[in-house]
């Protein structure tokens, strides 16, 4: 597909961010909400609204209002890169405003250790491995992109501190005496939440550590990173498609940053495992995550296809494998093809949570976190739009 097609899809998505109500006001000065939940025929809507006691109701949908730091950082990076690509001062200001919200208004950062709470409405600390991994990695990326913002918010120093805490937490959790299950919290110190033995948490947490090694050598951090990926590399055949995508993202990120033979080999092996799960006809990976409806014909845009995009994009740059590049190309085409083109500004230009390839429309059902009627700002839309924007520049998030 052409660069113009990719950039047109990105622009449509940026307009969705500005027009759908997920940013109120639309200039980003009070952050971006977690997601839109479609209310009509959504079997999970009552549970969603009970669990998130801050939401704004519109005609046929509601905006789930919690501001999450990872969602806001991902969206900030998207708007900053889009501002540069499109020569748009408005997009750039929106990205800057999102950062101002995060650091100066949200109250989500713990100043004593640079860790981020899971949302602006929580009454107790909720320090998740994966959320904070994104916060750390993207702070490094924005600091490199905009040194003035780095100086203003001390982003690099904060991200270094966070990266080391995350890596130490992942490392001590590897030996925790607890079975792997969704939602279990094996950190022996009880500081971090999540199950880092699954790449959903561990590999994403270590995106921050990997980015830190590109900024400042740290032998302890390097050992912790290597120990984790040796663990992952020995268990590739045990992971569902979603977990393989997270593992690929982490391995390819490490290969890009370090250039070490171990990570280059791991990225190639993980990419091969991902390719074995891809439908060659559609370019899709099966929906298998526990928080989403399941099926090989369902495009899971919350836990699978979005992270496959960023992972294959990074892997294509280091493996030199034509099969990886072809899978990446097909996934780009698939995601661009299913982008919402309805007339309603709540949906036009977005990617909803699940697409049914058999029906040729959004579908598949609903669960509390995943499914067709959850439209995430950070987990889905910003990562996919970032992937398309970076594709037009022949680069990846790992190579920024």
CSV table of C-alpha atoms in Angstrom, one decimal:
chain,number,residue,atom,x,y,z
A,1,UNK,CA,0.0,0.0,0.0
A,2,UNK,CA,1.1,3.6,-0.6
A,3,UNK,CA,2.5,6.0,2.0
A,4,UNK,CA,-0.4,8.3,1.2
A,5,UNK,CA,-2.9,5.6,2.1
A,6,UNK,CA,-1.1,5.0,5.4
A,7,UNK,CA,-1.0,8.8,6.2
A,8,UNK,CA,-4.7,9.2,5.2
A,9,UNK,CA,-5.6,6.5,7.8
A,10,UNK,CA,-3.5,8.2,10.4
A,11,UNK,CA,-5.1,11.6,9.8
A,12,UNK,CA,-8.6,10.0,10.0
A,13,UNK,CA,-7.6,8.5,13.4
A,14,UNK,CA,-6.3,11.8,14.7
A,15,UNK,CA,-9.6,13.4,13.8
A,16,UNK,CA,-11.4,10.7,15.7
A,17,UNK,CA,-9.3,11.5,18.8
A,18,UNK,CA,-10.3,15.2,18.4
A,19,UNK,CA,-14.0,14.8,17.5
A,20,UNK,CA,-15.2,11.7,19.4
A,21,UNK,CA,-15.2,13.1,23.0
A,22,UNK,CA,-12.3,11.0,24.2
A,23,UNK,CA,-10.4,14.3,24.7
A,24,UNK,CA,-12.4,17.0,26.5
A,25,UNK,CA,-11.4,19.6,25.6
A,26,UNK,CA,-10.1,18.3,22.3
A,27,UNK,CA,-6.7,20.1,22.7
A,28,UNK,CA,-5.5,17.4,25.1
A,29,UNK,CA,-5.1,19.8,28.0
A,30,UNK,CA,-7.1,17.5,30.3
A,31,UNK,CA,-5.8,14.3,28.9
A,32,UNK,CA,-7.4,11.5,26.9
A,33,UNK,CA,-10.0,9.0,28.4
A,34,UNK,CA,-9.4,5.3,28.5
A,35,UNK,CA,-12.0,4.3,25.9
A,36,UNK,CA,-15.4,4.6,24.3
A,37,UNK,CA,-17.9,1.9,25.2
A,38,UNK,CA,-20.8,1.5,22.8
A,39,UNK,CA,-24.0,1.1,24.9
A,40,UNK,CA,-26.4,-0.4,22.3
A,41,UNK,CA,-26.4,-4.2,22.4
A,42,UNK,CA,-23.3,-4.2,24.6
A,43,UNK,CA,-23.8,-7.1,27.0
A,44,UNK,CA,-20.9,-5.9,29.2
A,45,UNK,CA,-21.9,-2.3,29.6
A,46,UNK,CA,-23.4,-2.5,33.1
A,47,UNK,CA,-20.3,-4.2,34.4
A,48,UNK,CA,-18.1,-1.7,32.7
A,49,UNK,CA,-19.9,1.3,34.1
A,50,UNK,CA,-20.0,-0.2,37.6
A,51,UNK,CA,-16.3,-0.8,37.6
A,52,UNK,CA,-15.3,2.6,36.2
A,53,UNK,CA,-17.3,5.1,38.3
A,54,UNK,CA,-16.5,8.0,35.9
A,55,UNK,CA,-18.1,8.1,32.5
A,56,UNK,CA,-19.8,10.5,30.3
A,57,UNK,CA,-22.9,9.4,28.4
A,58,UNK,CA,-23.6,10.3,24.8
A,59,UNK,CA,-26.2,9.1,22.2
A,60,UNK,CA,-25.5,5.3,21.9
A,61,UNK,CA,-22.1,5.3,23.6
A,62,UNK,CA,-20.3,6.6,26.7
A,63,UNK,CA,-16.8,7.7,27.2
A,64,UNK,CA,-15.1,5.8,30.1
A,65,UNK,CA,-13.4,8.8,31.7
A,66,UNK,CA,-10.4,7.4,33.7
A,67,UNK,CA,-7.1,8.8,32.4
A,68,UNK,CA,-4.4,6.2,32.2
A,69,UNK,CA,-0.8,7.2,32.0
A,70,UNK,CA,0.1,4.7,29.3
A,71,UNK,CA,-2.8,5.7,27.1
A,72,UNK,CA,-1.8,9.4,27.5
A,73,UNK,CA,1.8,8.8,26.7
A,74,UNK,CA,1.0,6.7,23.6
A,75,UNK,CA,-1.4,9.4,22.4
A,76,UNK,CA,1.1,12.2,23.2
A,77,UNK,CA,3.8,10.5,21.1
A,78,UNK,CA,1.4,9.9,18.3
A,79,UNK,CA,0.4,13.6,18.1
A,80,UNK,CA,4.0,14.8,18.4
A,81,UNK,CA,5.2,12.6,15.6
A,82,UNK,CA,2.1,13.5,13.5
A,83,UNK,CA,2.8,17.2,14.1
A,84,UNK,CA,6.2,16.8,12.7
A,85,UNK,CA,5.1,14.6,9.8
A,86,UNK,CA,2.2,16.7,8.7
A,87,UNK,CA,3.7,20.1,9.6
A,88,UNK,CA,0.8,20.7,12.0
A,89,UNK,CA,1.3,23.1,14.9
A,90,UNK,CA,-2.1,22.0,16.2
A,91,UNK,CA,-1.1,18.3,16.4
A,92,UNK,CA,2.1,19.3,18.1
A,93,UNK,CA,0.4,21.5,20.7
A,94,UNK,CA,-2.0,18.6,21.5
A,95,UNK,CA,0.9,16.3,22.1
A,96,UNK,CA,2.5,18.9,24.4
A,97,UNK,CA,-0.7,19.5,26.2
A,98,UNK,CA,-1.1,15.8,26.9
A,99,UNK,CA,2.4,15.8,28.5
A,100,UNK,CA,1.5,18.9,30.5
A,101,UNK,CA,-1.6,17.1,31.8
A,102,UNK,CA,0.4,14.0,32.7
A,103,UNK,CA,3.1,15.8,34.7
A,104,UNK,CA,1.3,18.8,36.0
A,105,UNK,CA,-2.4,18.0,36.3
A,106,UNK,CA,-3.0,14.3,36.6
A,107,UNK,CA,-1.5,13.5,39.9
A,108,UNK,CA,-0.7,10.0,38.6
A,109,UNK,CA,3.1,10.1,39.1
A,110,UNK,CA,4.6,9.1,42.4
A,111,UNK,CA,7.4,11.7,42.8
A,112,UNK,CA,9.5,9.6,45.2
A,113,UNK,CA,10.2,6.9,42.6
A,114,UNK,CA,8.8,8.1,39.2
A,115,UNK,CA,6.3,5.3,39.1
A,116,UNK,CA,2.9,5.9,37.5
A,117,UNK,CA,-0.5,5.0,39.1
A,118,UNK,CA,-2.9,3.2,36.9
A,119,UNK,CA,-5.4,6.1,36.5
A,120,UNK,CA,-6.3,9.5,37.8
A,121,UNK,CA,-9.4,8.3,39.7
A,122,UNK,CA,-7.9,5.4,41.7
A,123,UNK,CA,-7.9,5.8,45.5
A,124,UNK,CA,-5.1,3.3,46.1
A,125,UNK,CA,-1.8,2.7,44.3
A,126,UNK,CA,-2.1,0.5,41.3
A,127,UNK,CA,1.4,0.0,39.9
A,128,UNK,CA,1.1,-2.3,36.8
A,129,UNK,CA,4.1,-3.7,35.1
A,130,UNK,CA,2.8,-3.2,31.5
A,131,UNK,CA,1.4,0.3,32.0
A,132,UNK,CA,4.6,1.5,33.5
A,133,UNK,CA,6.7,-0.2,30.8
A,134,UNK,CA,5.0,1.9,28.2
A,135,UNK,CA,5.4,5.0,30.3
A,136,UNK,CA,9.1,4.5,30.6
A,137,UNK,CA,9.8,3.5,27.0
A,138,UNK,CA,7.8,6.4,25.6
A,139,UNK,CA,9.4,9.0,27.9
A,140,UNK,CA,12.7,7.9,26.4
A,141,UNK,CA,11.4,8.3,22.9
A,142,UNK,CA,9.9,11.7,23.5
A,143,UNK,CA,13.0,12.9,25.3
A,144,UNK,CA,15.1,12.0,22.2
A,145,UNK,CA,12.5,13.6,19.9
A,146,UNK,CA,12.1,16.8,21.9
A,147,UNK,CA,15.1,17.7,24.1
A,148,UNK,CA,13.3,20.8,25.2
A,149,UNK,CA,10.5,18.6,26.7
A,150,UNK,CA,13.1,16.4,28.3
A,151,UNK,CA,14.5,19.4,30.1
A,152,UNK,CA,11.1,20.7,31.1
A,153,UNK,CA,9.8,17.5,32.6
A,154,UNK,CA,13.1,15.6,33.4
A,155,UNK,CA,11.8,12.8,31.3
A,156,UNK,CA,15.0,10.8,30.8
A,157,UNK,CA,16.0,10.8,34.5
A,158,UNK,CA,12.5,9.8,35.5
A,159,UNK,CA,12.4,7.1,32.9
A,160,UNK,CA,15.8,5.7,33.9
A,161,UNK,CA,14.7,5.4,37.5
A,162,UNK,CA,11.4,3.7,36.5
A,163,UNK,CA,13.2,1.3,34.1
A,164,UNK,CA,15.4,0.0,36.9
A,165,UNK,CA,12.6,-0.5,39.3
A,166,UNK,CA,10.6,-2.4,36.6
A,167,UNK,CA,13.5,-4.6,35.7
A,168,UNK,CA,14.2,-5.5,39.3
A,169,UNK,CA,10.5,-6.3,39.8
A,170,UNK,CA,10.4,-8.6,36.8
A,171,UNK,CA,13.6,-10.3,37.9
A,172,UNK,CA,12.5,-11.1,41.4
A,173,UNK,CA,9.1,-12.2,40.0
A,174,UNK,CA,10.6,-14.9,37.8
A,175,UNK,CA,11.3,-17.1,40.9
A,176,UNK,CA,8.0,-16.4,42.6
A,177,UNK,CA,6.3,-19.5,43.9
A,178,UNK,CA,3.0,-19.0,42.1
A,179,UNK,CA,1.2,-20.5,39.1
A,180,UNK,CA,0.8,-18.4,36.0
A,181,UNK,CA,-2.8,-17.2,35.7
A,182,UNK,CA,-4.4,-14.0,34.5
A,183,UNK,CA,-4.5,-11.3,37.2
A,184,UNK,CA,-2.1,-13.1,39.6
A,185,UNK,CA,0.5,-10.9,41.3
A,186,UNK,CA,3.7,-12.8,41.9
A,187,UNK,CA,5.9,-9.8,42.9
A,188,UNK,CA,7.2,-11.1,46.3
A,189,UNK,CA,7.4,-7.6,47.6
A,190,UNK,CA,3.9,-6.8,46.5
A,191,UNK,CA,4.9,-3.6,44.8
A,192,UNK,CA,4.1,-4.3,41.2
A,193,UNK,CA,0.9,-5.8,39.8
A,194,UNK,CA,0.7,-8.3,36.9
A,195,UNK,CA,2.2,-11.6,36.0
A,196,UNK,CA,5.6,-10.8,34.3
A,197,UNK,CA,6.2,-14.5,33.4
A,198,UNK,CA,3.7,-13.8,30.7
A,199,UNK,CA,5.1,-11.4,28.0
A,200,UNK,CA,1.9,-9.2,28.3
A,201,UNK,CA,3.4,-7.9,31.5
A,202,UNK,CA,7.1,-8.9,31.5
A,203,UNK,CA,8.1,-8.0,27.9
A,204,UNK,CA,6.2,-4.7,28.0
A,205,UNK,CA,7.7,-3.8,31.4
A,206,UNK,CA,11.2,-4.4,29.9
A,207,UNK,CA,10.6,-2.1,27.0
A,208,UNK,CA,11.6,0.6,29.4
A,209,UNK,CA,14.7,-1.3,30.5
A,210,UNK,CA,15.7,-1.9,26.9
A,211,UNK,CA,15.3,1.8,26.0
A,212,UNK,CA,17.3,2.7,29.1
A,213,UNK,CA,20.3,0.6,27.9
A,214,UNK,CA,20.4,2.7,24.7
A,215,UNK,CA,20.8,5.8,26.9
A,216,UNK,CA,23.1,4.6,29.7
A,217,UNK,CA,25.1,1.3,30.1
A,218,UNK,CA,24.0,-0.6,33.1
A,219,UNK,CA,25.4,-4.1,33.7
A,220,UNK,CA,22.8,-5.1,36.3
A,221,UNK,CA,20.0,-4.0,34.0
A,222,UNK,CA,21.5,-5.9,31.1
A,223,UNK,CA,21.8,-9.1,33.1
A,224,UNK,CA,18.2,-8.8,34.3
A,225,UNK,CA,17.0,-8.2,30.7
A,226,UNK,CA,19.0,-11.2,29.4
A,227,UNK,CA,17.7,-13.5,32.2
A,228,UNK,CA,14.1,-12.7,31.4
A,229,UNK,CA,14.4,-13.2,27.6
A,230,UNK,CA,16.2,-16.5,28.2
A,231,UNK,CA,13.2,-17.5,30.2
A,232,UNK,CA,10.8,-16.4,27.3
A,233,UNK,CA,12.9,-18.0,24.6
A,234,UNK,CA,12.6,-21.4,26.3
A,235,UNK,CA,8.8,-21.2,26.4
A,236,UNK,CA,7.7,-19.8,23.0
A,237,UNK,CA,5.7,-22.9,22.3
A,238,UNK,CA,3.6,-22.4,25.4
A,239,UNK,CA,2.2,-18.9,24.6
A,240,UNK,CA,-1.1,-18.0,23.0
A,241,UNK,CA,-1.0,-15.8,19.9
A,242,UNK,CA,-1.4,-12.6,22.0
A,243,UNK,CA,1.5,-13.4,24.3
A,244,UNK,CA,3.7,-14.2,21.3
A,245,UNK,CA,3.0,-10.8,19.9
A,246,UNK,CA,4.1,-9.1,23.1
A,247,UNK,CA,7.2,-11.4,23.2
A,248,UNK,CA,8.0,-10.4,19.6
A,249,UNK,CA,7.7,-6.7,20.4
A,250,UNK,CA,10.0,-7.1,23.3
A,251,UNK,CA,12.6,-9.3,21.6
A,252,UNK,CA,12.6,-7.2,18.4
A,253,UNK,CA,12.9,-4.0,20.5
A,254,UNK,CA,15.9,-5.5,22.3
A,255,UNK,CA,17.5,-6.6,19.0
A,256,UNK,CA,17.1,-3.2,17.6
A,257,UNK,CA,18.6,-1.4,20.6
A,258,UNK,CA,21.4,-3.8,21.5
A,259,UNK,CA,22.3,-5.5,18.2
A,260,UNK,CA,23.4,-8.6,20.3
A,261,UNK,CA,23.3,-11.9,18.6
A,262,UNK,CA,21.2,-13.4,21.4
A,263,UNK,CA,18.4,-10.9,20.8
A,264,UNK,CA,18.7,-11.1,17.0
A,265,UNK,CA,18.2,-14.9,17.2
A,266,UNK,CA,15.4,-14.6,19.7
A,267,UNK,CA,13.6,-12.0,17.5
A,268,UNK,CA,13.9,-14.4,14.5
A,269,UNK,CA,12.6,-17.4,16.5
A,270,UNK,CA,9.7,-15.4,18.0
A,271,UNK,CA,8.8,-14.0,14.6
A,272,UNK,CA,8.7,-17.5,13.2
A,273,UNK,CA,6.4,-18.6,16.0
A,274,UNK,CA,4.1,-15.6,15.3
A,275,UNK,CA,4.1,-16.4,11.6
A,276,UNK,CA,3.0,-20.0,12.3
A,277,UNK,CA,-0.1,-18.6,13.9
A,278,UNK,CA,-1.0,-16.2,11.1
A,279,UNK,CA,-3.7,-17.0,8.6
A,280,UNK,CA,-1.9,-16.6,5.2
A,281,UNK,CA,-5.1,-15.7,3.4
A,282,UNK,CA,-6.1,-12.8,5.7
A,283,UNK,CA,-3.0,-11.9,7.6
A,284,UNK,CA,-4.9,-12.2,10.9
A,285,UNK,CA,-3.8,-13.9,14.1
A,286,UNK,CA,-6.5,-15.8,16.1
A,287,UNK,CA,-8.2,-14.1,19.0
A,288,UNK,CA,-7.3,-16.2,22.1
A,289,UNK,CA,-6.9,-13.8,25.0
A,290,UNK,CA,-8.9,-14.5,28.1
A,291,UNK,CA,-10.4,-11.0,28.2
A,292,UNK,CA,-11.7,-11.1,24.6
A,293,UNK,CA,-14.1,-13.3,22.6
A,294,UNK,CA,-12.2,-16.1,20.9
A,295,UNK,CA,-12.0,-17.3,17.3
A,296,UNK,CA,-9.6,-17.6,14.4
A,297,UNK,CA,-11.9,-15.4,12.3
A,298,UNK,CA,-11.9,-12.5,14.8
A,299,UNK,CA,-9.4,-9.7,14.6
A,300,UNK,CA,-8.6,-8.8,18.2
A,301,UNK,CA,-7.5,-5.2,18.2
A,302,UNK,CA,-7.0,-4.8,21.9
A,303,UNK,CA,-4.7,-7.7,22.8
A,304,UNK,CA,-3.3,-9.2,19.5
A,305,UNK,CA,-3.3,-7.5,16.1
A,306,UNK,CA,-2.2,-4.1,17.4
A,307,UNK,CA,0.8,-5.5,19.2
A,308,UNK,CA,1.6,-7.8,16.2
A,309,UNK,CA,1.8,-4.7,14.1
A,310,UNK,CA,4.4,-3.0,16.2
A,311,UNK,CA,6.2,-6.3,16.8
A,312,UNK,CA,6.4,-7.3,13.1
A,313,UNK,CA,7.4,-3.8,12.2
A,314,UNK,CA,10.3,-3.9,14.6
A,315,UNK,CA,11.2,-7.5,13.6
A,316,UNK,CA,11.2,-6.6,9.9
A,317,UNK,CA,14.0,-4.1,10.5
A,318,UNK,CA,16.3,-6.7,12.2
A,319,UNK,CA,15.6,-10.2,10.9
A,320,UNK,CA,15.9,-9.5,7.1
A,321,UNK,CA,13.3,-12.2,6.7
A,322,UNK,CA,11.1,-11.7,3.6
A,323,UNK,CA,8.3,-13.8,5.3
A,324,UNK,CA,8.3,-11.4,8.2
A,325,UNK,CA,8.1,-8.4,5.9
A,326,UNK,CA,5.3,-10.0,4.0
A,327,UNK,CA,3.3,-10.7,7.2
A,328,UNK,CA,3.9,-7.1,8.3
A,329,UNK,CA,2.6,-5.8,4.9
A,330,UNK,CA,-0.5,-8.0,5.0
A,331,UNK,CA,-1.3,-6.8,8.5
A,332,UNK,CA,-0.9,-3.2,7.5
A,333,UNK,CA,-3.4,-3.8,4.7
A,334,UNK,CA,-5.8,-5.6,7.0
A,335,UNK,CA,-5.8,-2.9,9.7
A,336,UNK,CA,-6.2,-0.1,7.2
A,337,UNK,CA,-9.1,-1.9,5.5
A,338,UNK,CA,-11.1,-2.4,8.7
A,339,UNK,CA,-10.7,1.2,10.0
A,340,UNK,CA,-14.1,2.6,10.8
A,341,UNK,CA,-15.6,4.7,8.0
A,342,UNK,CA,-19.0,5.3,9.4
A,343,UNK,CA,-20.5,8.8,9.5
A,344,UNK,CA,-20.7,9.1,13.3
A,345,UNK,CA,-17.8,11.1,14.7
A,346,UNK,CA,-17.7,8.8,17.7
A,347,UNK,CA,-16.5,6.1,15.5
A,348,UNK,CA,-15.3,7.5,12.2
A,349,UNK,CA,-11.5,6.9,11.9
A,350,UNK,CA,-11.2,4.6,14.9
A,351,UNK,CA,-10.4,1.0,15.3
A,352,UNK,CA,-13.0,-0.8,17.5
A,353,UNK,CA,-12.0,-3.7,19.7
A,354,UNK,CA,-12.9,-6.6,17.5
A,355,UNK,CA,-13.7,-7.2,13.8
A,356,UNK,CA,-15.4,-10.3,12.5
A,357,UNK,CA,-13.9,-11.3,9.2
A,358,UNK,CA,-16.7,-13.7,8.3
A,359,UNK,CA,-19.4,-11.1,8.8
A,360,UNK,CA,-17.2,-8.3,7.3
A,361,UNK,CA,-18.0,-5.9,10.1
A,362,UNK,CA,-17.3,-5.1,13.7
A,363,UNK,CA,-18.4,-8.1,15.8
A,364,UNK,CA,-17.5,-11.1,17.8
A,365,UNK,CA,-19.1,-10.2,21.2
A,366,UNK,CA,-18.2,-8.3,24.3
A,367,UNK,CA,-16.4,-8.9,27.5
A,368,UNK,CA,-15.6,-6.5,30.3
A,369,UNK,CA,-12.3,-5.4,28.9
A,370,UNK,CA,-12.3,-6.7,25.3
A,371,UNK,CA,-14.6,-7.1,22.4
A,372,UNK,CA,-16.3,-5.3,19.6
A,373,UNK,CA,-17.8,-2.4,21.6
A,374,UNK,CA,-14.8,-1.3,23.5
A,375,UNK,CA,-12.8,1.3,21.6
A,376,UNK,CA,-9.5,2.0,23.5
A,377,UNK,CA,-7.5,5.2,23.0
A,378,UNK,CA,-4.2,3.8,24.1
A,379,UNK,CA,-4.3,0.1,23.8
A,380,UNK,CA,-5.7,0.1,20.3
A,381,UNK,CA,-6.0,3.4,18.4
A,382,UNK,CA,-2.7,5.2,19.3
A,383,UNK,CA,-0.5,2.1,18.9
A,384,UNK,CA,-2.1,1.2,15.5
A,385,UNK,CA,-1.9,4.8,14.2
A,386,UNK,CA,1.7,5.0,15.5
A,387,UNK,CA,2.4,1.8,13.5
A,388,UNK,CA,1.0,3.3,10.3
A,389,UNK,CA,2.8,6.6,10.8
A,390,UNK,CA,6.1,4.8,11.3
A,391,UNK,CA,5.4,2.5,8.4
A,392,UNK,CA,5.3,5.6,6.1
A,393,UNK,CA,8.7,6.5,7.4
A,394,UNK,CA,10.1,3.0,7.0
A,395,UNK,CA,11.0,2.8,10.7
A,396,UNK,CA,9.7,1.4,14.0
A,397,UNK,CA,9.1,2.4,17.5
A,398,UNK,CA,12.3,0.5,18.5
A,399,UNK,CA,14.4,2.5,16.0
A,400,UNK,CA,13.2,6.0,16.9
